[in-house]
mmCIF file of C-alpha atoms in Angstrom:
data_model
loop_
_atom_site.group_PDB
_atom_site.id
_atom_site.type_symbol
_atom_site.label_atom_id
_atom_site.label_comp_id
_atom_site.label_asym_id
_atom_site.label_seq_id
_atom_site.Cartn_x
_atom_site.Cartn_y
_atom_site.Cartn_z
ATOM 1 C CA UNK A 410 110.416 59.664 22.517
ATOM 2 C CA UNK A 411 107.242 59.556 20.472
ATOM 3 C CA UNK A 412 104.289 57.563 21.747
ATOM 4 C CA UNK A 413 101.788 56.069 19.368
ATOM 5 C CA UNK A 414 98.118 56.842 19.506
ATOM 6 C CA UNK A 415 95.122 55.660 17.537
ATOM 7 C CA UNK A 416 95.833 54.623 13.968
ATOM 8 C CA UNK A 417 93.844 56.188 11.182
ATOM 9 C CA UNK A 418 91.160 53.766 9.881
ATOM 10 C CA UNK A 419 91.903 51.902 6.671
ATOM 11 C CA UNK A 420 89.613 49.785 4.521
ATOM 12 C CA UNK A 421 90.330 46.065 4.150
ATOM 13 C CA UNK A 422 89.626 45.105 0.567
ATOM 14 C CA UNK A 423 89.348 41.387 0.149
ATOM 15 C CA UNK A 424 87.897 40.870 -3.303
ATOM 16 C CA UNK A 425 89.427 37.781 -4.836
ATOM 17 C CA UNK A 426 91.257 39.455 -7.700
ATOM 18 C CA UNK A 427 92.643 42.176 -5.465
ATOM 19 C CA UNK A 428 93.781 39.731 -2.823
ATOM 20 C CA UNK A 429 95.439 37.606 -5.469
ATOM 21 C CA UNK A 430 97.338 40.550 -6.865
ATOM 22 C CA UNK A 431 98.823 41.486 -3.525
ATOM 23 C CA UNK A 432 99.494 38.095 -2.002
ATOM 24 C CA UNK A 433 100.047 35.670 -4.829
ATOM 25 C CA UNK A 434 101.437 38.083 -7.367
ATOM 26 C CA UNK A 435 98.616 37.740 -9.884
ATOM 27 C CA UNK A 436 98.769 40.912 -11.988
ATOM 28 C CA UNK A 437 95.729 43.057 -12.521
ATOM 29 C CA UNK A 438 95.567 45.478 -15.410
ATOM 30 C CA UNK A 439 94.642 45.094 -19.053
ATOM 31 C CA UNK A 440 91.870 42.569 -19.541
ATOM 32 C CA UNK A 441 90.472 41.502 -22.876
ATOM 33 C CA UNK A 442 86.742 41.356 -23.273
ATOM 34 C CA UNK A 443 84.524 40.450 -26.215
ATOM 35 C CA UNK A 444 82.238 43.179 -27.470
ATOM 36 C CA UNK A 445 80.248 42.724 -30.657
ATOM 37 C CA UNK A 446 82.557 40.007 -31.939
ATOM 38 C CA UNK A 447 85.744 42.080 -31.494
ATOM 39 C CA UNK A 448 88.312 42.039 -28.712
ATOM 40 C CA UNK A 449 88.742 45.316 -26.878
ATOM 41 C CA UNK A 450 91.315 45.880 -24.152
ATOM 42 C CA UNK A 451 89.701 47.215 -20.977
ATOM 43 C CA UNK A 452 92.206 48.630 -18.519
ATOM 44 C CA UNK A 453 91.106 47.935 -14.966
ATOM 45 C CA UNK A 454 92.303 50.277 -12.231
ATOM 46 C CA UNK A 455 94.886 48.770 -9.909
ATOM 47 C CA UNK A 456 93.821 48.445 -6.277
ATOM 48 C CA UNK A 457 95.537 50.617 -3.658
ATOM 49 C CA UNK A 458 98.888 49.137 -2.694
ATOM 50 C CA UNK A 459 99.185 46.869 -5.722
ATOM 51 C CA UNK A 460 102.820 45.919 -6.426
ATOM 52 C CA UNK A 461 102.171 46.675 -10.088
ATOM 53 C CA UNK A 462 101.612 50.390 -9.463
ATOM 54 C CA UNK A 463 104.498 52.320 -10.977
ATOM 55 C CA UNK A 464 105.644 49.552 -13.317
ATOM 56 C CA UNK A 465 107.364 51.168 -16.327
ATOM 57 C CA UNK A 466 105.549 50.950 -19.641
ATOM 58 C CA UNK A 467 108.060 48.879 -21.578
ATOM 59 C CA UNK A 468 108.343 45.351 -22.866
ATOM 60 C CA UNK A 469 110.938 44.147 -20.352
ATOM 61 C CA UNK A 470 109.080 45.427 -17.303
ATOM 62 C CA UNK A 471 105.784 44.054 -18.611
ATOM 63 C CA UNK A 472 107.188 40.538 -18.142
ATOM 64 C CA UNK A 473 107.804 41.076 -14.424
ATOM 65 C CA UNK A 474 105.303 40.340 -11.678
ATOM 66 C CA UNK A 475 105.349 38.777 -8.181
ATOM 67 C CA UNK A 476 106.066 35.058 -8.315
ATOM 68 C CA UNK A 477 103.207 32.901 -7.039
ATOM 69 C CA UNK A 478 104.361 29.906 -4.952
ATOM 70 C CA UNK A 479 103.075 26.365 -5.530
ATOM 71 C CA UNK A 480 99.626 25.867 -3.992
ATOM 72 C CA UNK A 481 100.657 22.897 -1.849
ATOM 73 C CA UNK A 482 103.756 22.072 0.214
ATOM 74 C CA UNK A 483 106.262 19.777 -1.456
ATOM 75 C CA UNK A 484 106.520 16.142 -0.459
ATOM 76 C CA UNK A 485 109.566 15.388 1.688
ATOM 77 C CA UNK A 486 111.247 13.405 -1.097
ATOM 78 C CA UNK A 487 110.778 16.294 -3.548
ATOM 79 C CA UNK A 488 112.601 18.922 -1.504
ATOM 80 C CA UNK A 489 115.676 20.453 -3.181
ATOM 81 C CA UNK A 490 118.295 19.622 -0.530
ATOM 82 C CA UNK A 491 120.533 17.896 -3.088
ATOM 83 C CA UNK A 492 120.735 21.159 -5.047
ATOM 84 C CA UNK A 493 121.650 23.325 -2.061
ATOM 85 C CA UNK A 494 125.288 24.301 -1.534
ATOM 86 C CA UNK A 495 127.195 25.293 1.623
ATOM 87 C CA UNK A 496 130.835 25.974 2.555
ATOM 88 C CA UNK A 497 133.015 22.914 3.348
ATOM 89 C CA UNK A 498 132.086 21.143 6.568
ATOM 90 C CA UNK A 499 128.494 22.333 6.588
ATOM 91 C CA UNK A 500 125.583 20.067 5.755
ATOM 92 C CA UNK A 501 121.855 20.523 5.253
ATOM 93 C CA UNK A 502 118.938 18.199 5.900
ATOM 94 C CA UNK A 503 115.175 18.395 6.076
ATOM 95 C CA UNK A 504 114.069 19.286 9.602
ATOM 96 C CA UNK A 505 110.315 19.174 8.917
ATOM 97 C CA UNK A 506 108.005 19.429 5.915
ATOM 98 C CA UNK A 507 104.348 19.565 4.938
ATOM 99 C CA UNK A 508 103.703 23.079 6.303
ATOM 100 C CA UNK A 509 102.061 25.216 3.642
ATOM 101 C CA UNK A 510 103.782 28.594 3.279
ATOM 102 C CA UNK A 511 106.198 28.108 6.206
ATOM 103 C CA UNK A 512 107.540 31.557 7.140
ATOM 104 C CA UNK A 513 108.727 33.067 10.442
ATOM 105 C CA UNK A 514 110.332 30.879 13.111
ATOM 106 C CA UNK A 515 110.466 30.944 16.921
ATOM 107 C CA UNK A 516 111.958 28.532 19.463
ATOM 108 C CA UNK A 517 110.281 27.397 22.670
ATOM 109 C CA UNK A 518 112.019 26.596 25.939
ATOM 110 C CA UNK A 519 111.329 22.879 25.464
ATOM 111 C CA UNK A 520 112.631 22.818 21.902
ATOM 112 C CA UNK A 521 109.344 23.337 20.075
ATOM 113 C CA UNK A 522 109.816 25.219 16.817
ATOM 114 C CA UNK A 523 106.885 27.483 15.976
ATOM 115 C CA UNK A 524 106.241 28.386 12.333
ATOM 116 C CA UNK A 525 104.052 31.218 11.033
ATOM 117 C CA UNK A 526 102.525 31.583 7.579
ATOM 118 C CA UNK A 527 101.369 34.404 5.328
ATOM 119 C CA UNK A 528 99.100 32.964 2.647
ATOM 120 C CA UNK A 529 97.314 30.378 4.783
ATOM 121 C CA UNK A 530 95.557 30.690 8.136
ATOM 122 C CA UNK A 531 97.786 28.478 10.272
ATOM 123 C CA UNK A 532 100.560 28.518 12.847
ATOM 124 C CA UNK A 533 102.465 25.249 13.166
ATOM 125 C CA UNK A 534 104.434 23.623 15.972
ATOM 126 C CA UNK A 535 107.285 21.204 15.233
ATOM 127 C CA UNK A 536 107.745 18.834 18.160
ATOM 128 C CA UNK A 537 110.716 16.485 18.625
ATOM 129 C CA UNK A 538 110.206 13.273 20.607
ATOM 130 C CA UNK A 539 112.225 10.059 20.705
ATOM 131 C CA UNK A 540 114.319 11.167 17.770
ATOM 132 C CA UNK A 541 111.313 11.873 15.575
ATOM 133 C CA UNK A 542 109.656 15.135 14.600
ATOM 134 C CA UNK A 543 105.963 15.786 14.306
ATOM 135 C CA UNK A 544 104.190 18.810 12.863
ATOM 136 C CA UNK A 545 101.079 19.971 14.683
ATOM 137 C CA UNK A 546 98.649 22.709 13.657
ATOM 138 C CA UNK A 547 98.709 24.966 16.697
ATOM 139 C CA UNK A 548 96.201 27.560 15.496
ATOM 140 C CA UNK A 549 94.021 28.019 12.431
ATOM 141 C CA UNK A 550 91.414 30.463 11.200
ATOM 142 C CA UNK A 551 93.917 33.306 11.504
ATOM 143 C CA UNK A 552 94.554 36.055 8.967
ATOM 144 C CA UNK A 553 98.139 36.338 7.729
ATOM 145 C CA UNK A 554 99.743 34.936 10.910
ATOM 146 C CA UNK A 555 103.246 35.605 9.591
ATOM 147 C CA UNK A 556 104.961 36.661 12.821
ATOM 148 C CA UNK A 557 105.703 34.409 15.789
ATOM 149 C CA UNK A 558 107.747 35.138 18.912
ATOM 150 C CA UNK A 559 108.295 33.114 22.089
ATOM 151 C CA UNK A 560 109.093 34.543 25.505
ATOM 152 C CA UNK A 561 108.775 33.111 29.032
ATOM 153 C CA UNK A 562 106.461 30.318 28.002
ATOM 154 C CA UNK A 563 104.169 32.486 25.899
ATOM 155 C CA UNK A 564 103.830 32.443 22.116
ATOM 156 C CA UNK A 565 102.968 35.758 20.450
ATOM 157 C CA UNK A 566 101.335 35.691 16.997
ATOM 158 C CA UNK A 567 101.164 38.680 14.653
ATOM 159 C CA UNK A 568 98.365 38.737 12.095
ATOM 160 C CA UNK A 569 97.643 41.494 9.591
ATOM 161 C CA UNK A 570 96.121 43.921 12.105
ATOM 162 C CA UNK A 571 96.493 42.399 15.559
ATOM 163 C CA UNK A 572 98.793 40.543 17.927
ATOM 164 C CA UNK A 573 97.652 37.638 20.101
ATOM 165 C CA UNK A 574 99.209 35.315 22.639
ATOM 166 C CA UNK A 575 98.946 31.747 23.899
ATOM 167 C CA UNK A 576 100.311 31.349 27.421
ATOM 168 C CA UNK A 577 102.132 28.201 28.564
ATOM 169 C CA UNK A 578 101.928 27.147 24.951
ATOM 170 C CA UNK A 579 104.270 24.157 25.159
ATOM 171 C CA UNK A 580 101.999 22.625 27.802
ATOM 172 C CA UNK A 581 98.906 22.826 25.589
ATOM 173 C CA UNK A 582 100.180 21.806 22.150
ATOM 174 C CA UNK A 583 97.627 18.982 21.859
ATOM 175 C CA UNK A 584 94.680 21.125 22.928
ATOM 176 C CA UNK A 585 95.630 24.774 22.446
ATOM 177 C CA UNK A 586 93.191 27.544 23.380
ATOM 178 C CA UNK A 587 92.146 30.294 21.011
ATOM 179 C CA UNK A 588 94.848 33.002 20.913
ATOM 180 C CA UNK A 589 94.075 35.961 23.166
ATOM 181 C CA UNK A 590 94.303 39.359 21.470
ATOM 182 C CA UNK A 591 96.603 41.810 23.253
ATOM 183 C CA UNK A 592 96.988 44.547 20.618
ATOM 184 C CA UNK A 593 94.768 45.464 17.685
ATOM 185 C CA UNK A 594 95.809 49.022 16.864
ATOM 186 C CA UNK A 595 97.440 48.106 13.557
ATOM 187 C CA UNK A 596 96.461 49.210 10.030
ATOM 188 C CA UNK A 597 94.577 46.745 7.841
ATOM 189 C CA UNK A 598 96.391 47.457 4.572
ATOM 190 C CA UNK A 599 97.175 44.321 2.595
ATOM 191 C CA UNK A 600 100.306 45.781 1.011
ATOM 192 C CA UNK A 601 103.237 44.998 3.326
ATOM 193 C CA UNK A 602 100.704 44.093 5.986
ATOM 194 C CA UNK A 603 102.297 40.832 7.123
ATOM 195 C CA UNK A 604 104.362 41.208 10.267
ATOM 196 C CA UNK A 605 107.611 39.896 11.737
ATOM 197 C CA UNK A 606 107.775 40.144 15.537
ATOM 198 C CA UNK A 607 110.373 39.517 18.224
ATOM 199 C CA UNK A 608 110.855 40.226 21.904
ATOM 200 C CA UNK A 609 113.856 42.462 22.531
ATOM 201 C CA UNK A 610 115.692 43.856 25.537
ATOM 202 C CA UNK A 611 113.606 45.118 28.449
ATOM 203 C CA UNK A 612 110.833 42.630 27.582
ATOM 204 C CA UNK A 613 109.375 44.705 24.771
ATOM 205 C CA UNK A 614 107.627 43.195 21.740
ATOM 206 C CA UNK A 615 108.731 44.798 18.472
ATOM 207 C CA UNK A 616 106.494 44.928 15.396
ATOM 208 C CA UNK A 617 107.035 46.661 12.035
ATOM 209 C CA UNK A 618 104.343 48.441 10.031
ATOM 210 C CA UNK A 619 105.333 48.783 6.373
ATOM 211 C CA UNK A 620 104.347 51.370 3.830
ATOM 212 C CA UNK A 621 100.853 50.685 2.401
ATOM 213 C CA UNK A 622 102.228 50.365 -1.129
ATOM 214 C CA UNK A 623 105.385 50.274 -3.187
ATOM 215 C CA UNK A 624 106.440 53.875 -2.671
ATOM 216 C CA UNK A 625 103.930 56.204 -1.040
ATOM 217 C CA UNK A 626 103.673 59.188 1.236
ATOM 218 C CA UNK A 627 101.964 57.592 4.204
ATOM 219 C CA UNK A 628 100.354 58.703 7.439
ATOM 220 C CA UNK A 629 101.956 58.394 10.874
ATOM 221 C CA UNK A 630 100.622 54.845 11.341
ATOM 222 C CA UNK A 631 102.899 53.371 8.654
ATOM 223 C CA UNK A 632 106.565 53.094 7.655
ATOM 224 C CA UNK A 633 107.938 52.308 11.101
ATOM 225 C CA UNK A 634 108.910 49.811 13.771
ATOM 226 C CA UNK A 635 106.970 49.965 17.032
ATOM 227 C CA UNK A 636 107.424 48.296 20.355
ATOM 228 C CA UNK A 637 104.825 47.457 22.989
ATOM 229 C CA UNK A 638 104.744 45.960 26.449
ATOM 230 C CA UNK A 639 103.970 42.260 26.587
ATOM 231 C CA UNK A 640 100.403 43.027 27.634
ATOM 232 C CA UNK A 641 99.886 45.253 24.583
ATOM 233 C CA UNK A 642 100.203 48.562 26.395
ATOM 234 C CA UNK A 643 102.697 51.402 26.019
ATOM 235 C CA UNK A 644 103.061 51.433 22.222
ATOM 236 C CA UNK A 645 105.812 53.698 20.912
ATOM 237 C CA UNK A 646 107.652 54.179 17.640
ATOM 238 C CA UNK A 647 111.348 53.321 17.697
ATOM 239 C CA UNK A 648 112.233 53.718 14.003
ATOM 240 C CA UNK A 649 110.784 55.744 11.130
ATOM 241 C CA UNK A 650 111.363 55.777 7.369
ATOM 242 C CA UNK A 651 111.028 51.992 7.188
ATOM 243 C CA UNK A 652 109.546 50.776 3.903
ATOM 244 C CA UNK A 653 109.023 47.091 4.738
ATOM 245 C CA UNK A 654 111.002 45.230 7.379
ATOM 246 C CA UNK A 655 110.370 41.501 7.734
ATOM 247 C CA UNK A 656 113.293 40.644 9.990
ATOM 248 C CA UNK A 657 115.346 42.009 12.881
ATOM 249 C CA UNK A 658 117.551 40.991 15.793
ATOM 250 C CA UNK A 659 119.734 42.550 18.481
ATOM 251 C CA UNK A 660 123.524 42.698 18.430
ATOM 252 C CA UNK A 661 124.636 40.419 21.296
ATOM 253 C CA UNK A 662 127.443 42.822 22.245
ATOM 254 C CA UNK A 663 125.898 46.283 21.864
ATOM 255 C CA UNK A 664 122.221 45.263 22.217
ATOM 256 C CA UNK A 665 121.416 47.586 19.313
ATOM 257 C CA UNK A 666 118.547 46.652 17.005
ATOM 258 C CA UNK A 667 119.481 45.642 13.446
ATOM 259 C CA UNK A 668 116.774 45.211 10.821
ATOM 260 C CA UNK A 669 116.439 44.364 7.160
ATOM 261 C CA UNK A 670 114.411 46.705 4.962
ATOM 262 C CA UNK A 671 113.244 46.100 1.404
ATOM 263 C CA UNK A 672 113.931 48.886 -1.101
ATOM 264 C CA UNK A 673 111.275 50.267 -3.426
ATOM 265 C CA UNK A 674 110.310 48.650 -6.724
ATOM 266 C CA UNK A 675 110.380 50.010 -10.287
ATOM 267 C CA UNK A 676 113.197 52.532 -9.882
ATOM 268 C CA UNK A 677 115.479 50.281 -11.926
ATOM 269 C CA UNK A 678 116.551 46.663 -12.050
ATOM 270 C CA UNK A 679 119.782 47.361 -10.173
ATOM 271 C CA UNK A 680 118.788 49.990 -7.611
ATOM 272 C CA UNK A 681 117.940 50.499 -4.905
ATOM 273 C CA UNK A 682 119.583 47.837 -2.774
ATOM 274 C CA UNK A 683 117.776 46.356 0.183
ATOM 275 C CA UNK A 684 119.184 47.680 3.435
ATOM 276 C CA UNK A 685 120.587 46.427 6.709
ATOM 277 C CA UNK A 686 119.933 49.144 9.269
ATOM 278 C CA UNK A 687 120.927 49.754 12.866
ATOM 279 C CA UNK A 688 118.914 51.696 15.450
ATOM 280 C CA UNK A 689 121.165 53.660 17.802
ATOM 281 C CA UNK A 690 118.457 55.853 19.350
ATOM 282 C CA UNK A 691 114.694 55.845 19.575
ATOM 283 C CA UNK A 692 113.003 57.713 16.741
ATOM 284 C CA UNK A 693 115.725 57.501 14.085
ATOM 285 C CA UNK A 694 114.472 58.023 10.530
ATOM 286 C CA UNK A 695 115.857 55.740 7.809
ATOM 287 C CA UNK A 696 114.580 57.723 4.852
ATOM 288 C CA UNK A 697 111.761 55.935 3.029
ATOM 289 C CA UNK A 698 110.038 57.162 0.902
ATOM 290 C CA UNK A 699 112.373 60.152 0.449
ATOM 291 C CA UNK A 700 115.703 58.343 0.212
ATOM 292 C CA UNK A 701 116.789 54.760 -0.428
ATOM 293 C CA UNK A 702 120.010 52.840 0.317
ATOM 294 C CA UNK A 703 121.324 55.978 2.016
ATOM 295 C CA UNK A 704 122.342 57.832 -1.135
ATOM 296 C CA UNK A 705 119.529 57.722 -3.728
ATOM 297 C CA UNK A 706 116.923 60.491 -3.446
ATOM 298 C CA UNK A 707 113.566 59.161 -4.558
ATOM 299 C CA UNK A 708 112.717 60.604 -8.007
ATOM 300 C CA UNK A 709 109.143 61.329 -6.919
ATOM 301 C CA UNK A 710 109.356 62.262 -3.239
ATOM 302 C CA UNK A 711 113.014 63.239 -2.839
ATOM 303 C CA UNK A 712 112.611 66.761 -4.248
ATOM 304 C CA UNK A 713 113.598 69.320 -1.638
ATOM 305 C CA UNK A 714 114.959 66.607 0.651
ATOM 306 C CA UNK A 715 118.492 65.354 1.215
ATOM 307 C CA UNK A 716 119.656 61.834 2.019
ATOM 308 C CA UNK A 717 121.841 63.493 4.640
ATOM 309 C CA UNK A 718 118.715 64.159 6.712
ATOM 310 C CA UNK A 719 118.328 60.444 7.403
ATOM 311 C CA UNK A 720 120.247 57.602 9.001
ATOM 312 C CA UNK A 721 122.136 55.665 6.343
ATOM 313 C CA UNK A 722 122.139 51.860 6.345
ATOM 314 C CA UNK A 723 125.115 50.062 7.859
ATOM 315 C CA UNK A 724 125.162 47.764 4.838
ATOM 316 C CA UNK A 725 123.503 46.956 1.522
ATOM 317 C CA UNK A 726 121.950 43.564 0.820
ATOM 318 C CA UNK A 727 121.647 43.613 -2.970
ATOM 319 C CA UNK A 728 119.114 44.917 -5.508
ATOM 320 C CA UNK A 729 115.558 43.726 -4.865
ATOM 321 C CA UNK A 730 116.953 40.813 -2.874
ATOM 322 C CA UNK A 731 113.931 40.688 -0.538
ATOM 323 C CA UNK A 732 116.122 40.432 2.555
ATOM 324 C CA UNK A 733 113.804 39.061 5.243
ATOM 325 C CA UNK A 734 114.543 37.115 8.427
ATOM 326 C CA UNK A 735 117.906 37.594 10.140
ATOM 327 C CA UNK A 736 119.641 36.369 13.295
ATOM 328 C CA UNK A 737 122.984 36.958 14.958
ATOM 329 C CA UNK A 738 124.811 33.653 15.360
ATOM 330 C CA UNK A 739 125.685 33.118 19.032
ATOM 331 C CA UNK A 740 126.004 29.333 18.972
ATOM 332 C CA UNK A 741 129.108 27.186 19.389
ATOM 333 C CA UNK A 742 128.685 24.552 16.648
ATOM 334 C CA UNK A 743 129.965 26.633 13.737
ATOM 335 C CA UNK A 744 133.639 27.661 13.376
ATOM 336 C CA UNK A 745 134.882 30.654 15.389
ATOM 337 C CA UNK A 746 134.810 32.933 12.328
ATOM 338 C CA UNK A 747 131.010 32.759 12.440
ATOM 339 C CA UNK A 748 130.708 34.042 15.997
ATOM 340 C CA UNK A 749 128.273 36.994 16.069
ATOM 341 C CA UNK A 750 127.877 37.156 12.303
ATOM 342 C CA UNK A 751 124.392 37.810 10.933
ATOM 343 C CA UNK A 752 122.650 35.208 8.820
ATOM 344 C CA UNK A 753 120.075 36.812 6.517
ATOM 345 C CA UNK A 754 117.437 35.036 4.462
ATOM 346 C CA UNK A 755 117.159 36.664 1.037
ATOM 347 C CA UNK A 756 113.832 35.541 -0.362
ATOM 348 C CA UNK A 757 114.839 36.586 -3.875
ATOM 349 C CA UNK A 758 113.789 39.240 -6.366
ATOM 350 C CA UNK A 759 110.782 39.238 -8.653
ATOM 351 C CA UNK A 760 111.104 42.613 -10.411
ATOM 352 C CA UNK A 761 114.463 41.899 -12.012
ATOM 353 C CA UNK A 762 114.946 40.256 -15.398
ATOM 354 C CA UNK A 763 117.828 38.269 -13.875
ATOM 355 C CA UNK A 764 116.703 37.290 -10.396
ATOM 356 C CA UNK A 765 118.931 37.999 -7.424
ATOM 357 C CA UNK A 766 118.990 36.442 -3.964
ATOM 358 C CA UNK A 767 117.165 33.267 -3.107
ATOM 359 C CA UNK A 768 119.855 32.357 -0.572
ATOM 360 C CA UNK A 769 121.134 32.731 2.973
ATOM 361 C CA UNK A 770 123.807 35.405 3.205
ATOM 362 C CA UNK A 771 126.375 35.752 5.960
ATOM 363 C CA UNK A 772 127.059 39.333 7.064
ATOM 364 C CA UNK A 773 130.270 40.089 8.941
ATOM 365 C CA UNK A 774 130.572 43.342 10.878
ATOM 366 C CA UNK A 775 133.382 45.771 11.547
ATOM 367 C CA UNK A 776 134.238 46.737 15.122
ATOM 368 C CA UNK A 777 132.088 49.857 14.777
ATOM 369 C CA UNK A 778 129.037 47.766 13.905
ATOM 370 C CA UNK A 779 128.965 48.597 10.187
ATOM 371 C CA UNK A 780 129.051 45.895 7.558
ATOM 372 C CA UNK A 781 132.437 44.469 6.598
ATOM 373 C CA UNK A 782 131.198 41.950 4.038
ATOM 374 C CA UNK A 783 128.097 40.257 2.646
ATOM 375 C CA UNK A 784 128.697 36.815 1.189
ATOM 376 C CA UNK A 785 126.424 33.981 0.001
ATOM 377 C CA UNK A 786 126.355 31.119 2.523
ATOM 378 C CA UNK A 787 123.546 28.766 1.478
ATOM 379 C CA UNK A 788 122.816 28.823 -2.256
ATOM 380 C CA UNK A 789 120.958 26.732 -4.817
ATOM 381 C CA UNK A 790 117.382 27.927 -4.367
ATOM 382 C CA UNK A 791 117.666 29.804 -7.674
ATOM 383 C CA UNK A 792 118.254 27.608 -10.725
ATOM 384 C CA UNK A 793 118.208 28.804 -14.350
ATOM 385 C CA UNK A 794 116.554 32.030 -13.190
ATOM 386 C CA UNK A 795 113.725 30.077 -11.573
ATOM 387 C CA UNK A 796 113.100 29.318 -7.922
ATOM 388 C CA UNK A 797 113.237 25.797 -6.558
ATOM 389 C CA UNK A 798 112.820 27.219 -3.058
ATOM 390 C CA UNK A 799 112.629 30.599 -1.313
ATOM 391 C CA UNK A 800 114.154 31.058 2.151
ATOM 392 C CA UNK A 801 112.262 33.324 4.553
ATOM 393 C CA UNK A 802 113.686 33.083 8.067
ATOM 394 C CA UNK A 803 116.576 31.648 10.049
ATOM 395 C CA UNK A 804 116.633 30.427 13.641
ATOM 396 C CA UNK A 805 119.438 29.362 15.950
ATOM 397 C CA UNK A 806 118.530 26.297 18.027
ATOM 398 C CA UNK A 807 120.066 24.973 21.218
ATOM 399 C CA UNK A 808 122.653 22.641 19.692
ATOM 400 C CA UNK A 809 124.111 25.507 17.650
ATOM 401 C CA UNK A 810 122.629 24.449 14.331
ATOM 402 C CA UNK A 811 120.658 26.849 12.159
ATOM 403 C CA UNK A 812 117.128 26.322 10.874
ATOM 404 C CA UNK A 813 115.916 27.837 7.597
ATOM 405 C CA UNK A 814 112.275 28.154 6.534
ATOM 406 C CA UNK A 815 111.214 27.847 2.889
ATOM 407 C CA UNK A 816 107.719 29.109 2.065
ATOM 408 C CA UNK A 817 107.959 27.904 -1.563
ATOM 409 C CA UNK A 818 108.186 24.264 -0.482
ATOM 410 C CA UNK A 819 106.526 24.496 2.930
ATOM 411 C CA UNK A 820 109.554 23.141 4.744
ATOM 412 C CA UNK A 821 112.191 23.866 7.380
ATOM 413 C CA UNK A 822 115.820 22.768 6.884
ATOM 414 C CA UNK A 823 118.616 22.263 9.406
ATOM 415 C CA UNK A 824 122.200 23.418 8.753
ATOM 416 C CA UNK A 825 124.861 21.686 10.836
ATOM 417 C CA UNK A 826 128.648 21.572 10.874
ATOM 418 C CA UNK A 827 131.004 18.596 11.138
ATOM 419 C CA UNK A 828 134.554 19.659 11.987
ATOM 420 C CA UNK A 829 135.810 16.059 11.841
ATOM 421 C CA UNK A 830 134.667 15.811 8.230
ATOM 422 C CA UNK A 831 136.678 18.908 7.355
ATOM 423 C CA UNK A 832 139.778 17.599 9.147
ATOM 424 C CA UNK A 833 139.591 14.346 7.183
ATOM 425 C CA UNK A 834 139.590 16.101 3.832
#
């Protein structure tokens, strides 16, 4: 078992153009400038970690860049629920709206739904009372508060380089205190710096640290999933070779950790696939940046290495699908065939000519825990190769319904099931 010490220092570059390139997908590169009445192309160096590093020099690739979301959340009556499609018997409705860049989800003991964000500074709380829902700003002034996790009355918030907590949070929603920092030994790299967090078995808080760029040889502080005690002590690495995980959950039967991992960019439009991985022992290495999808040696770093050295994924989630939040379904509302399946939010590709993903997939497992099938479940966010929404996370709530966050529209949807409606058809 490897413990984790002090992370190597990293600079936090926040110049406007650089920040835009990494978070909003605004490409940096060739810039035209006027000199003596003529236009001369001046190639600006890309900042470390830019998603545009490694882009092939061809006409098709030159058209591809991260997709910037709308600057404001959509009005409730403009949300795309009428375009979204589900299997027979399922229905979808707006749960709450008006939350800019709504991302990761967590559920409180009293039914409060907590919502993190990546591009704004806020964590939201959705409160239900007397049949109505209200959105409150729980915390602001934070930096990339993407990750939220709730455990024993306490909300944990993961920013770019630190984790904080608010104790007895559901008792102080109207007058919350400033979050208390419990762990700040995280790199400050913007690339893949946003965090997903969750509390797993044995009361440990799990947090991923992605590679500081598209495909790089990194130091020991990156490319991993760590876990810490709930007071921030006892940090250790539980998985290595992780490029960028933004979602994980534990198998309700085996208690093994499953996590999504995004494959590298610019290898091709169709490979590598994003991965669904399973941790069977502490310290397993899943290959990045030497091997992707279990069988593709990296053309730059795979020389002298073999994919057989690493743990292969249990399933593939599609090329550049941006598989993010995932949860095992343990509720009782949905039909029996959905018991213990995994619902995965695929945010959708940006570096493919024909975009892929932009949906919620249902993953069914074999008895040995490997993937039996991956099928679209909630579709319609991708229309005519353009996004009308982008799902980020899923969350099972107490009545057995499933919530879905959409950072494109700043909303959370609710998926329910009506067996009587199916019987009547």
